[in-house]
Amino acid sequence: MQTTQESLSGNNQQVPFHQPICAELRQHYQSVRDLHLRDLFAADPQRFERFSLQVGSILLDYSKNRITADTLKLLMQLAATADVAGWRERMFQGEKINNTEHRSVLHTALRNRSNTPVMVDGENVMPAVNAVLEQMGKFAERVRNGEWLGYTGKPIVDVVNIGIGGSDLGPHMVYQALKAYRHPRLDMHYISNVDGAHVVEKLESLDPETTLFIVASKTFTTQETMTNAHYAREWFLQRAGDEAHIAKHFVAVSTNQDAVAGFGIDTANMFEFWDWVGGRYSLWSAIGLSIVLAVGADNFAALLGGAHDMDKHFRSAPLEQNMPVILAMLGVWYSNFFGAESQAVLPYDHYLRSLPLYLQQADMESNGKSVDRDSNTVDYSTGPIIWGTTGINGQHAFYQLIHQGTRLIPADFIISATAPTGLHEHHDILMANFLAQTEALMHGRTLEETIANGVPAPVAPKVFAGNHPSNALLLDALTPHSLGMLIALYEHKIFVQGIVWNLNSYDQWGVELGKQLAKRIQPELQASTAVTTHDASTNGLINHYRRLRTG
Ligand code: F6P
């Protein structure tokens, strides 16, 4: 245990960032910072072959990064110094690497299609994992084939997943992504926000006779989810009349059996998962129930299979040929040496439109930390700001700043080679823009080129400095398998960065304080006399709201 003084001092001399390799990297940075990608490409016709990698159906081209072969070598030495390989094994083998919660980190066991034993506290978790998967498959099959009937004998048509954070973003993103694989009768809906508008608007269009609710919450205590779940229960009972009908219309996904029973859901209709599954890593668990309902057990198995294939690659490939490690170390290069503050995620794919949102939680809740795993305050940058939207829309919104602003913004461009709709001309336009943007960001346009283009004066605003780094991720097609690979790729990237920054990526204490304060403030909003217990700003706002409050 560290002392408070140590905790505040940022003096953890053991961390990779205080090892000689980082001094070497800082020195190397001085020799690379002014190199232009345009020149690096001109000097090396093999740059694409040198700096690209295919794993299964995903091609990663990382040649448009501000690196040389030496950069990569040094970054891999940093990864080795951080013992990425050792920590990786600790994670896969179920060691309790989530040290603040004393938990294993085993989302990889959820998709362990090889079914090799994975031990937690001396017990193989695979039989339980497989049993829940089977339970999900059987239940989903009954709903999908119309055998599971609502209280008036009609098959289910709408499924509402009530959850937030990891109990919402993952399943929602995958549901959108796998539209082509959906069951034709079933629509999934996702309610997360405790703004009543979300639940009211959603329920307005639904028929209680044919609606199934999944209350998805690891803890089954999250205020937003439980408030919405109770509202949905009331809404249902007002129409169905009889509590006995709840069993046909409410199921739960949770680690908390007592709370599920307390809510009034038959625990026979509960799908279990375990404390070694982090919320933001839980779409592979029973939290993925809405995915199984939408696309079926076989496609869910393919999603798990894709993730498992990425797990195998991550676990076995040498660091310098390891896709998650490469992506992670490039991110470290920009964050800690170039001083980049953010990382853009730009899917050129309508079906991946929620990927940036999903990765915001996955990455920022994992690595948005300033105290390391040994309780020392860090003195280097950790997790970047993750942001983005679908590429084409972004082009017409914020790309201006990436091209000509004053900040360095590394960007991941993601696309699949196959037109999901069969609209090939649309897809060629999409692909052309994808390529044009990465080329323009990399190459830019010099003053001479701009003048030679016959651009009218003033010319300077039309010059592009270029030298903006990007990764291109090209999927053969967006399928359950390739999506599983892609998500697992990012999960492991986040893991590697967490190790290099000496973080515990699997807790999220930073969200707790706000939750506690909200609980304290909520009753004060109904106080009959002025609230004076906070700072002047918070008091002022509370009292202003009290005057306007409509309830
Ligand atoms: O508050 C953050 C968080 O704990 C996330 O980590 C989690 O995904 C989300 O809340 C939802 O939690 P639960 O599944 O327990 O409702």
XYZ file of C-alpha atoms and ligand atoms in Angstrom, residues 164-167 217-219 222 225 279-280 361 365 508 511 515, ligand 1:
32
model
C -27.135 2.101 -19.604
C -23.404 2.313 -20.273
C -22.028 -1.142 -20.957
C -25.504 -2.603 -20.561
C -27.901 -4.239 -15.378
C -24.825 -5.884 -13.973
C -25.499 -4.489 -10.504
C -28.148 1.606 -11.393
C -31.998 1.674 -15.335
C -19.705 -3.546 -17.850
C -18.015 -2.070 -20.922
C -16.991 4.199 -23.007
C -13.893 4.649 -18.837
C -14.288 3.184 -12.960
C -18.139 7.925 -12.101
C -23.638 9.419 -8.607
O -21.505 4.239 -14.066
C -20.745 3.538 -14.973
C -21.191 2.123 -15.051
O -20.871 1.456 -13.870
C -20.595 1.431 -16.245
O -19.330 0.951 -16.021
C -21.606 0.392 -16.533
O -21.459 -0.113 -17.825
C -22.883 1.167 -16.323
O -22.591 2.017 -15.238
C -24.110 0.358 -16.081
O -23.999 -0.445 -14.937
P -25.022 -1.626 -14.641
O -24.906 -2.623 -15.745
O -24.608 -2.182 -13.327
O -26.402 -1.050 -14.594
